[in-house]
Every structure is written in C-alpha cells, then in structure tokens.
Amino acid sequence: MRVPLSWLAEYVELVPGTTPEDVHAALVKVGLEEEDVHTFELEGPIVVGEVLEFVEEPQSNGKTIRWCQVDVGEANGGVRGIVCGARNFFPGDRVVVTLPGAVLPGPFPIAARKTYGHVSDGMIASARELGLGDDHDGILRLSTLGIDAPVGSDAIALLGLDDAAIEINVTPDRGYAFSIRGVAREYAHATGAVFRDPVELTPATDASADGFPVVIDDRAPIRGKVASSAFATRIVRGVDASRPTPAWMIARLKLAGIRSLSVLVDITNYVMLELGQPIHGYDLDTLRGGIVVRRAEPGEPFTTLDGKQRTLHAEDIVVTDDRGPIGLAGVMGGAETEMSDTTQNVLIEAAHWDPVSIARTARRHKLPSEAAKRYERGIDPTIGAVAVARVAQLMVDLAGGTADAGGSLIQTTTDREAIDLPDGFVSRVIGVEYTNDEVHDALAEIGGVLTRVEGGYSVVPPAWRPDLTGREELAEEVARLVGYHRIPSVLPVAPPGRGLTRSQRLRRQTADALAAAGSVEVLSFPFATDDENRTFGSVDGEPVASVRLANALDQSTPFLRRSLLPGLIAAAKRNRSRGLLDLDLFEIGLVFLPEPGHVYGTAELPAGDAKPGDETLAALDAGIPPQPRHLGVLLVGDRVAKQPGVAAEPYGVADALDAARRVALATGAELEIVQGSHHALHPGRTAELRVGGRPVGFAGELLPALAEADDLPRVVAVVELDLDAIIAAADPAVEASSIGTLPAATQDLSLVVGAEVPAAEVAAAVREGAGELLEHLELVDDYRGQGVTEGSKSLTFALRFRAADRTLTAAEASAAKLAGASLAGERTGAVIRD
C-alpha cells in the first residue's frame, strides 16, 4: 500500500517536518513493515510559462519543430527561446517549463543546449516527463487541468509534485490497512496523534423510496455466506465526463500507484484508496431495469471491461440488469455499462461481498484487481452508504453533477459476536504482565466495545477488523499496541554437554562424505504426482497409498512424495536444459509413507495458551503418516570427461553402488549388495541393498524409456536408501581395524558358475570359507566366451591373506583359498577353472 503524506495528513496530525522515514518508523512499531519511499524525483527550477509565439521550422529529417518564445517570469529570466517538437499548444497557453538546472525523473538533467540550429534554453514538459501519467503525445497544457496560475510560479508545488508516499507491506489479515483511513488510524496508535475518521466527515446516503431498485437473490451461498450483506447506491445526474481531473488528485493517485484515466473513474479510485471501500460506477443511461445480485449460471458468458469474454462459474457472483450480467462482483465491471467520455448520469455502487467468493473468482478468471485485493481480505461492511456519498460529493464538486437526495441501501450485516477475554489471558499468551487497564485501553483504541464481566471482559471487535475472531487475536492486538518493546528478546540456553544426537551427527557425516566425493546436494519440493509415487514409491508398480494435500501449491503435484527420485530427476532435467550435462546429485529428505486405509490429520489441534498433555501429543503423532528420512543419489553424464588421450567414462550402476558404499562407510553400517528388481529400473542392472539382512534401498539404472521421457540420456544411475533404517541398524560402536605389519600373501581364484548366479553370492561363500586369514577379496574379472561352457561365466577374484602373528607360507594361503572355493562349490555349484 502506497500512502501519500499530504493525504495522510488530512486524517491524522503530522508534525511539521515529518519525513517519510519518520512515518515508516512509527508504523513499524505497530507491525506494518516498511517497503519503500516514492517521490516524483523532480528538482527545480520548474515553473509556469506562457507561450508568447512560435515559428514552425521544417527539418531535413522530415520533422517539424517549433522555435518558441516562452515567458517564464522576470525572476526566472523573462522570455526564453525553447525548441519543442510537440504541436498541441498555441500562443497564450500556460505550460510547465523545466529550466536549466532542473532534473526530471530518470534522472534527466536539463541544460541549455544547441539543437536544430537554436540554443534551447529549457524544455516544455509533457505529463509523462513530469511523472504525472503516460501521456506523451504532447506537452502539458495547464488549462486542460483547469489551472490558471501566474507566470513564473512554482509548478512543482502547483501540481502536487512535491509530495512523497511511503509504501508498506500489508499482511493478508490486515486488509483495513489498504486505505488511507486504516493507515492513519495505525499512525495514531503508534504516535498518539489525533485521528480524524473520514467516515465521520461525510454524511451517509439515506435510503429513499425512489432509490434505484436493487435485489439480492443468492440461492447458493458458499458456507452459508450470502453473496452481499450490504449494497448502497447513489445517482449523480448531469456530470461532465470531459472535465479534467484536478492536478492534486492526479498526483496523489500516481503516488499511490494508480494511473489517472478520467475524472469519473479517478474519483471512484480515489475514494477506494481513501476509505478502503471499492466503488463501481455505471453509466446510468445504459442500464436496463433494476439491479439483481445473484450467482452466475454455469457456463454463462460475460464480457469484462478489458474486452475479454469469460465463461462464468456457478460460484461467481454477478451484478445483473434485465439483459443479464453487467459486472463480475468485486472483481471487474462489464464493457456495456462502463463510464465513458459521453456519460452524463452515473449510478454509484458500494457493496460488501463475500470474501471467499471474491477470492475464488479472482483466481479462477486470473483477474487480480485493487478491488478484489480488498474484498478478499475483508472490508468494513458498514461504510457503503458513506462511500457512495463521498463519491457523489466529489462528482458534484469536480464533474459538475447534481446528486439525488437519497439512494438505495440494503444492510443485512449482523453485529459482531462478543469475545470473552478472561483476566490474565493476554499475559499468559504473550508472556508479559499487562494490567487490566492496559488491555482495556488497547482494545478500546482500535474501536472495540468492552464490557466488564465477572472474571474479565466481553469484547465486541470493530466492524473494520474481520480478522479479530478470538481471544488469541485480541491478545496479539494488545501486544502490538502496548508495544513490542515490552516483550523481552531472550535466547533459550541450550542444555550443556548434549550437542548433536547420534542420528544428526551421522546424517551430517553422510552428507559431508558425499560432498567430499564430488556430489552436489539439492533440495526439492516434497510434492509429487500419483504416477510418480506409483513409479518410484512402489517396487512392483502397483497403486500405493499417498497423502493428498488439502490445498496444494501446485494442482499438478497434489501428493506428498513417497520417493526422492522424482525431485532429483526434475533437478537433473532442469540443469541439463541449461547446459550442465555431467551431474552427480544427492538429496536427504523426508518421504511420506501412509498405511493403506488409515485416515490421517483428524486429531483436534490443542489451544495455544497451555502446554499439551501426553495424550494430546500422542493423538497428534497418530495423525501423522510415517515420515522416514531417505537419501537419494542420481548420476548422469560422464564421470570422467573426454580429454586428449583419455576417453570419456560415463556414469553407470557401478558408480551408484559406490555411492551406496560411501553412505554405509560414513554411518558405520555393513552394506550387503544382492541382485534385485524394481519395475522402474533396468533388469540385470538393479541391486537390492541390505543392512543386517533387511532391505534398506535399491540402486541401479533407470529404464531407458523413463529416462528419455524426461529428456535425459539412456543411462541414468540412481540410488535410494532409507537413511533412518541404516543409522538404526548400524553398530553404534565402530572400531577401526588394525593395520597389518607382517607380509601378505596374494593369490587369484577363478571359479566357473552358472551365468544366473550372482557374483556377490560366490564372493560371500569364498570369504566365509577362507576364514580369518583372508584380509581382502575383490572381483577383478567376469569372463564369458571361448573356453567357458555356454550358460556359464568365469569369475576371477584377487585374494589377499595375512596373519596377525606370523608370516604366512604359500601352503597356508593356498589351503585357505581352496577352503573358500570348496564352500563356494557347495553353495553355488562353482568349480575351479582349469
């Protein structure tokens, strides 16, 4: 919200010399965050001049310029010669002249300069050059604004260009601050300055028997809220729509971020900003019959002011006459009844619309507007009659109309319900001691009506504060108005000697290990589609239970994720589209695994003024689906880039397994890798990962079809691990093995087994059979070809033997090797290759 200071000063006392920064500082005290300061960015001398004469001079470039003689007053040098390219002015016109030394918005400094064969001693300015509007077709003639000022007078002050506006951030619960009235009241709260309510300065329009006919016919209210609880109208006849908008109003609207359009439209916008009540004006002569407010028919067509035809929804509220819809209530008017340059009679409307309906309509039709922004946050439902009277008053004063004596008024707004506020409640919630007098004075200051009852107060909130619905909100108001400085800023003292938990330490250790190996950590949104959850959150691809969000940020991903892989794939796709082709990404985050048939989120939320008990906490925990912390890795592109003399080495399943081993090493877990399957991964290139005999994840390569569907190469290696399960199963006491100092004996062992036998099973059998003398075993070759029976494969293992107390003989090492081969033969049918 932008607030011109001159406008603010009309309704709250500003001490002479008050700067925008002073106003910002005061409003921050009551919780309105400062955003910016806006000015016209002008520096004088900028004065009123009179065009005495000019000579039109055609130029070789086809353009015709005017060499003007302009009187700017004796104090400013008298008559000056100025070159001007505009052609919309005549001798005798009063114009705005920027003299050498002046600065226009940009910044654009003005100096005497030679152009088109003359020295132009200044510039005649247009409205856009002064920052007053977008009109750049010609220079600004003061007569078009109804101004007849002396030659040489200061044009900056004359046009209101010496004003400044503060900008504040208005949170969704404080819609009343989208008005000069609301901000003036807040400034009075912060400083104690006298507040003059503009609503009390204008007599409200009275309902009359001959007022314009209006009917509210809402047969399908949302949540029991009727479309409109207040609707006021007033007619002004005989207006002159061609009259200029006064310069002071244009300047204020411009500073407030509103473009000047015409005197009638500007008046409606001005009152909206002043009171916070959106206004709509109809060309009375284009209306057919009376007004009926109703819900739209499904699929009903309507053309809005922007010329677009829209298909309406059954929840939309429409203002209609005998021909059909003439306005999309609270959002945008219709093209057929808008005010124009030929309008002579105006019907002014000020209504209170259901906020939920307006918010849905604005989003549904993608029509954000200043009116909708106010309606959806909640406005004062009691000031409609005052607002139409204020518009009528300005139209009479500025557009020459005559207002009808009375109007129509429908007011079905009910009184606000009283809120019980027990003594001491505010102090308990805020944590600061407040006296009963402080509580009373703070709530009375915002317009609340307080009645003393046994044990506390009965508080009726003011009409302009729809956000005050309970005692907690009242407590916040007391804290805000008495002063946030009363609330101490105290950091809790951490219990000594605790530090990170084991789980936290191992999670950080794991992330550090992956990052140290060259992986890059990413953080993705925890949302997914149903198809993504079925593809990656289920081993067999069957439908799985997923948590659906009640109010998803993106309707295309309405579920909480069951796997980290969709987010990693999206991150890889995005990075590759930007030229980053070789990626090693990982993410540590929560996944959400609801139990089938279980309903979550049904527990009642506890009150905020007391610590919840064990039963309440247990009920809340039961309402949350299991959320284990997973770790995902994705590798795509080349592990080793192509370079002179070195071929590129692409990532593959082996790199995925290395990442899994790195995680196991960082957590102290014993990782077991066995042949696995996953419907989203390549058959034969998928491993099931186990810790303590329990599956904790999988690794492999994505199916090429899945990879290509996301614009990725055919080979994409992935890993997903249940990090919580790995940490829980890992031995908390990790002991470093001793380094052998005695000589080692190395031997190779080649075994022939069936091609379907996993190498890991053979290696496990050899390791167990060889006993404690075997220090290290590594698969170095998998051969299938000449010399090996079809349907078999030859696995070659490099073995290293060492004893802790002696130097092994070759015979001892050979015996241990043969023992391992023997056990492998018993378990897998392996035979030693000749």
mmCIF file of C-alpha atoms in Angstrom, residues 219-438:
data_model
loop_
_atom_site.group_PDB
_atom_site.id
_atom_site.type_symbol
_atom_site.label_atom_id
_atom_site.label_comp_id
_atom_site.label_asym_id
_atom_site.label_seq_id
_atom_site.Cartn_x
_atom_site.Cartn_y
_atom_site.Cartn_z
ATOM 1 C CA ARG A 219 -29.800 -19.078 -3.878
ATOM 2 C CA ALA A 220 -26.498 -20.930 -3.430
ATOM 3 C CA PRO A 221 -24.431 -19.173 -0.725
ATOM 4 C CA ILE A 222 -20.949 -20.539 -0.004
ATOM 5 C CA ARG A 223 -20.602 -21.818 3.559
ATOM 6 C CA GLY A 224 -23.852 -20.071 4.396
ATOM 7 C CA LYS A 225 -22.445 -16.639 3.465
ATOM 8 C CA VAL A 226 -24.811 -14.679 1.238
ATOM 9 C CA ALA A 227 -23.194 -13.029 -1.787
ATOM 10 C CA SER A 228 -23.693 -9.493 -0.472
ATOM 11 C CA SER A 229 -24.583 -8.348 3.023
ATOM 12 C CA ALA A 230 -24.536 -4.641 2.173
ATOM 13 C CA PHE A 231 -25.309 -2.789 -1.045
ATOM 14 C CA ALA A 232 -25.554 1.017 -1.350
ATOM 15 C CA THR A 233 -26.247 3.136 -4.433
ATOM 16 C CA ARG A 234 -26.486 6.846 -5.244
ATOM 17 C CA ILE A 235 -27.242 8.619 -8.515
ATOM 18 C CA VAL A 236 -25.461 11.724 -9.784
ATOM 19 C CA ARG A 237 -27.011 13.377 -12.833
ATOM 20 C CA GLY A 238 -25.666 15.850 -15.349
ATOM 21 C CA VAL A 239 -21.960 15.179 -14.919
ATOM 22 C CA ASP A 240 -19.423 16.459 -17.424
ATOM 23 C CA ALA A 241 -17.140 13.491 -18.064
ATOM 24 C CA SER A 242 -14.795 15.604 -20.173
ATOM 25 C CA ARG A 243 -13.730 17.793 -17.281
ATOM 26 C CA PRO A 244 -10.072 17.390 -16.260
ATOM 27 C CA THR A 245 -9.074 15.600 -13.103
ATOM 28 C CA PRO A 246 -7.509 18.121 -10.692
ATOM 29 C CA ALA A 247 -3.723 18.055 -10.561
ATOM 30 C CA TRP A 248 -3.709 17.314 -6.824
ATOM 31 C CA MET A 249 -5.830 14.192 -7.366
ATOM 32 C CA ILE A 250 -3.703 13.011 -10.284
ATOM 33 C CA ALA A 251 -0.565 13.453 -8.165
ATOM 34 C CA ARG A 252 -2.000 11.556 -5.226
ATOM 35 C CA LEU A 253 -3.276 8.717 -7.400
ATOM 36 C CA LYS A 254 0.081 8.499 -9.171
ATOM 37 C CA LEU A 255 1.982 8.287 -5.883
ATOM 38 C CA ALA A 256 -0.496 5.644 -4.713
ATOM 39 C CA GLY A 257 0.255 3.575 -7.817
ATOM 40 C CA ILE A 258 -2.984 4.312 -9.703
ATOM 41 C CA ARG A 259 -2.989 5.715 -13.251
ATOM 42 C CA SER A 260 -5.307 8.646 -13.966
ATOM 43 C CA LEU A 261 -7.964 7.713 -16.560
ATOM 44 C CA SER A 262 -10.823 10.220 -16.406
ATOM 45 C CA VAL A 263 -12.388 12.400 -13.771
ATOM 46 C CA LEU A 264 -15.243 9.946 -13.053
ATOM 47 C CA VAL A 265 -13.034 6.852 -12.829
ATOM 48 C CA ASP A 266 -10.392 8.757 -10.861
ATOM 49 C CA ILE A 267 -12.982 9.757 -8.249
ATOM 50 C CA THR A 268 -14.056 6.137 -7.688
ATOM 51 C CA ASN A 269 -10.407 5.054 -7.316
ATOM 52 C CA TYR A 270 -9.695 7.974 -5.015
ATOM 53 C CA VAL A 271 -12.497 7.045 -2.610
ATOM 54 C CA MET A 272 -11.446 3.378 -2.669
ATOM 55 C CA LEU A 273 -7.959 4.361 -1.551
ATOM 56 C CA GLU A 274 -9.272 6.831 0.985
ATOM 57 C CA LEU A 275 -11.853 4.637 2.735
ATOM 58 C CA GLY A 276 -10.847 1.115 1.701
ATOM 59 C CA GLN A 277 -14.287 0.598 0.118
ATOM 60 C CA PRO A 278 -14.097 -0.360 -3.583
ATOM 61 C CA ILE A 279 -16.526 1.620 -5.735
ATOM 62 C CA HIS A 280 -18.070 0.818 -9.090
ATOM 63 C CA GLY A 281 -19.729 3.384 -11.336
ATOM 64 C CA TYR A 282 -22.269 2.570 -14.059
ATOM 65 C CA ASP A 283 -23.393 4.740 -16.934
ATOM 66 C CA LEU A 284 -26.992 5.034 -15.708
ATOM 67 C CA ASP A 285 -28.390 5.539 -19.216
ATOM 68 C CA THR A 286 -27.050 2.139 -20.348
ATOM 69 C CA LEU A 287 -28.765 0.172 -17.567
ATOM 70 C CA ARG A 288 -31.951 -1.723 -18.321
ATOM 71 C CA GLY A 289 -34.248 -2.057 -15.361
ATOM 72 C CA GLY A 290 -33.093 -2.557 -11.795
ATOM 73 C CA ILE A 291 -30.101 -4.471 -10.394
ATOM 74 C CA VAL A 292 -30.253 -8.104 -9.261
ATOM 75 C CA VAL A 293 -27.297 -9.731 -7.487
ATOM 76 C CA ARG A 294 -27.113 -13.489 -7.990
ATOM 77 C CA ARG A 295 -24.809 -16.416 -8.635
ATOM 78 C CA ALA A 296 -23.846 -16.999 -12.251
ATOM 79 C CA GLU A 297 -25.333 -19.778 -14.308
ATOM 80 C CA PRO A 298 -22.731 -22.464 -15.133
ATOM 81 C CA GLY A 299 -21.109 -21.538 -18.453
ATOM 82 C CA GLU A 300 -22.821 -18.134 -18.626
ATOM 83 C CA PRO A 301 -20.853 -15.756 -20.925
ATOM 84 C CA PHE A 302 -19.801 -12.263 -19.828
ATOM 85 C CA THR A 303 -17.555 -9.595 -21.383
ATOM 86 C CA THR A 304 -15.474 -7.689 -18.828
ATOM 87 C CA LEU A 305 -14.071 -4.159 -19.070
ATOM 88 C CA ASP A 306 -10.860 -5.444 -20.644
ATOM 89 C CA GLY A 307 -12.862 -6.641 -23.655
ATOM 90 C CA LYS A 308 -12.428 -10.359 -22.937
ATOM 91 C CA GLN A 309 -15.379 -12.734 -22.929
ATOM 92 C CA ARG A 310 -15.337 -15.014 -19.930
ATOM 93 C CA THR A 311 -17.180 -18.206 -19.141
ATOM 94 C CA LEU A 312 -18.613 -17.922 -15.654
ATOM 95 C CA HIS A 313 -18.684 -20.488 -12.855
ATOM 96 C CA ALA A 314 -21.651 -21.270 -10.644
ATOM 97 C CA GLU A 315 -19.816 -19.776 -7.631
ATOM 98 C CA ASP A 316 -19.191 -16.410 -9.335
ATOM 99 C CA ILE A 317 -21.295 -13.502 -8.098
ATOM 100 C CA VAL A 318 -22.706 -11.329 -10.863
ATOM 101 C CA VAL A 319 -24.480 -7.983 -10.861
ATOM 102 C CA THR A 320 -27.228 -8.110 -13.474
ATOM 103 C CA ASP A 321 -29.897 -5.978 -15.049
ATOM 104 C CA ASP A 322 -32.704 -7.042 -17.386
ATOM 105 C CA ARG A 323 -30.248 -8.022 -20.144
ATOM 106 C CA GLY A 324 -28.048 -10.245 -17.921
ATOM 107 C CA PRO A 325 -24.656 -9.807 -16.213
ATOM 108 C CA ILE A 326 -23.236 -6.274 -16.176
ATOM 109 C CA GLY A 327 -20.496 -6.828 -13.603
ATOM 110 C CA LEU A 328 -18.353 -9.589 -12.109
ATOM 111 C CA ALA A 329 -18.944 -8.626 -8.489
ATOM 112 C CA GLY A 330 -15.917 -7.368 -6.581
ATOM 113 C CA VAL A 331 -13.546 -8.082 -9.458
ATOM 114 C CA MET A 332 -14.321 -6.221 -12.687
ATOM 115 C CA GLY A 333 -17.230 -4.426 -14.325
ATOM 116 C CA GLY A 334 -18.799 -5.059 -17.703
ATOM 117 C CA ALA A 335 -17.999 -3.379 -21.001
ATOM 118 C CA GLU A 336 -21.618 -2.442 -21.813
ATOM 119 C CA THR A 337 -22.270 -0.261 -18.764
ATOM 120 C CA GLU A 338 -18.868 1.311 -18.068
ATOM 121 C CA MET A 339 -18.490 5.046 -17.596
ATOM 122 C CA SER A 340 -17.129 6.809 -20.689
ATOM 123 C CA ASP A 341 -16.422 10.280 -22.029
ATOM 124 C CA THR A 342 -20.090 10.576 -23.034
ATOM 125 C CA THR A 343 -21.524 9.564 -19.660
ATOM 126 C CA GLN A 344 -23.958 12.122 -18.234
ATOM 127 C CA ASN A 345 -25.673 10.213 -15.429
ATOM 128 C CA VAL A 346 -23.886 7.881 -13.034
ATOM 129 C CA LEU A 347 -25.097 5.122 -10.716
ATOM 130 C CA ILE A 348 -22.592 4.692 -7.900
ATOM 131 C CA GLU A 349 -22.346 1.292 -6.209
ATOM 132 C CA ALA A 350 -20.599 0.341 -2.953
ATOM 133 C CA ALA A 351 -21.137 -3.225 -1.749
ATOM 134 C CA HIS A 352 -19.833 -5.728 0.739
ATOM 135 C CA TRP A 353 -19.175 -9.076 -0.980
ATOM 136 C CA ASP A 354 -18.455 -12.496 0.467
ATOM 137 C CA PRO A 355 -14.618 -12.611 0.698
ATOM 138 C CA VAL A 356 -14.337 -16.323 -0.148
ATOM 139 C CA SER A 357 -16.413 -15.929 -3.313
ATOM 140 C CA ILE A 358 -14.399 -12.932 -4.483
ATOM 141 C CA ALA A 359 -11.057 -14.648 -3.838
ATOM 142 C CA ARG A 360 -12.111 -17.720 -5.800
ATOM 143 C CA THR A 361 -13.499 -15.671 -8.685
ATOM 144 C CA ALA A 362 -10.354 -13.531 -8.992
ATOM 145 C CA ARG A 363 -8.139 -16.614 -9.101
ATOM 146 C CA ARG A 364 -10.451 -18.617 -11.323
ATOM 147 C CA HIS A 365 -10.535 -15.926 -14.002
ATOM 148 C CA LYS A 366 -6.954 -14.723 -13.370
ATOM 149 C CA LEU A 367 -8.263 -11.213 -12.691
ATOM 150 C CA PRO A 368 -6.330 -9.699 -9.789
ATOM 151 C CA SER A 369 -7.573 -6.174 -9.119
ATOM 152 C CA GLU A 370 -7.321 -3.494 -6.471
ATOM 153 C CA ALA A 371 -10.972 -4.113 -5.576
ATOM 154 C CA ALA A 372 -10.588 -7.895 -5.292
ATOM 155 C CA LYS A 373 -7.456 -7.450 -3.176
ATOM 156 C CA ARG A 374 -9.502 -5.550 -0.613
ATOM 157 C CA TYR A 375 -12.673 -7.628 -0.747
ATOM 158 C CA GLU A 376 -10.925 -10.964 -0.259
ATOM 159 C CA ARG A 377 -9.142 -9.675 2.845
ATOM 160 C CA GLY A 378 -12.301 -8.176 4.291
ATOM 161 C CA ILE A 379 -13.539 -4.585 4.323
ATOM 162 C CA ASP A 380 -15.688 -2.565 6.705
ATOM 163 C CA PRO A 381 -19.263 -3.659 5.820
ATOM 164 C CA THR A 382 -20.852 -0.594 7.431
ATOM 165 C CA ILE A 383 -19.429 2.268 5.333
ATOM 166 C CA GLY A 384 -21.036 1.658 1.919
ATOM 167 C CA ALA A 385 -23.559 4.479 2.383
ATOM 168 C CA VAL A 386 -20.764 6.872 3.366
ATOM 169 C CA ALA A 387 -18.605 5.807 0.428
ATOM 170 C CA VAL A 388 -21.278 6.477 -2.207
ATOM 171 C CA ALA A 389 -21.993 9.829 -0.548
ATOM 172 C CA ARG A 390 -18.288 10.721 -0.723
ATOM 173 C CA VAL A 391 -18.150 9.775 -4.421
ATOM 174 C CA ALA A 392 -21.291 11.770 -5.112
ATOM 175 C CA GLN A 393 -19.823 14.776 -3.299
ATOM 176 C CA LEU A 394 -16.642 14.678 -5.400
ATOM 177 C CA MET A 395 -18.558 14.203 -8.653
ATOM 178 C CA VAL A 396 -20.665 17.236 -7.859
ATOM 179 C CA ASP A 397 -17.584 19.291 -6.994
ATOM 180 C CA LEU A 398 -15.303 18.119 -9.814
ATOM 181 C CA ALA A 399 -17.612 16.976 -12.609
ATOM 182 C CA GLY A 400 -20.476 19.416 -12.164
ATOM 183 C CA GLY A 401 -23.209 16.906 -11.441
ATOM 184 C CA THR A 402 -26.260 17.005 -9.195
ATOM 185 C CA ALA A 403 -26.750 14.221 -6.683
ATOM 186 C CA ASP A 404 -30.154 12.725 -5.954
ATOM 187 C CA ALA A 405 -31.278 13.417 -2.417
ATOM 188 C CA GLY A 406 -31.402 9.747 -1.438
ATOM 189 C CA GLY A 407 -30.311 6.365 -2.681
ATOM 190 C CA SER A 408 -30.899 2.699 -2.084
ATOM 191 C CA LEU A 409 -29.402 0.766 0.799
ATOM 192 C CA ILE A 410 -29.514 -2.924 1.705
ATOM 193 C CA GLN A 411 -27.820 -3.627 5.020
ATOM 194 C CA THR A 412 -28.171 -7.147 6.404
ATOM 195 C CA THR A 413 -24.861 -7.182 8.239
ATOM 196 C CA THR A 414 -25.249 -8.637 11.713
ATOM 197 C CA ASP A 415 -23.498 -7.314 14.798
ATOM 198 C CA ARG A 416 -20.156 -8.888 15.625
ATOM 199 C CA GLU A 417 -20.279 -11.579 18.298
ATOM 200 C CA ALA A 418 -18.696 -10.717 21.620
ATOM 201 C CA ILE A 419 -15.451 -12.459 22.586
ATOM 202 C CA ASP A 420 -14.855 -13.456 26.210
ATOM 203 C CA LEU A 421 -11.414 -12.289 27.354
ATOM 204 C CA PRO A 422 -10.558 -13.606 30.839
ATOM 205 C CA ASP A 423 -8.334 -11.568 33.135
ATOM 206 C CA GLY A 424 -4.707 -12.644 32.796
ATOM 207 C CA PHE A 425 -5.244 -14.389 29.450
ATOM 208 C CA VAL A 426 -3.211 -11.848 27.486
ATOM 209 C CA SER A 427 -0.330 -12.057 29.937
ATOM 210 C CA ARG A 428 -0.280 -15.864 29.774
ATOM 211 C CA VAL A 429 -0.254 -15.962 25.981
ATOM 212 C CA ILE A 430 2.254 -13.165 25.391
ATOM 213 C CA GLY A 431 4.455 -13.912 28.378
ATOM 214 C CA VAL A 432 4.412 -10.299 29.610
ATOM 215 C CA GLU A 433 2.477 -8.840 32.504
ATOM 216 C CA TYR A 434 -0.276 -6.466 31.318
ATOM 217 C CA THR A 435 -2.628 -4.639 33.655
ATOM 218 C CA ASN A 436 -6.373 -4.706 33.072
ATOM 219 C CA ASP A 437 -6.227 -1.006 32.227
ATOM 220 C CA GLU A 438 -3.616 -1.619 29.507
#
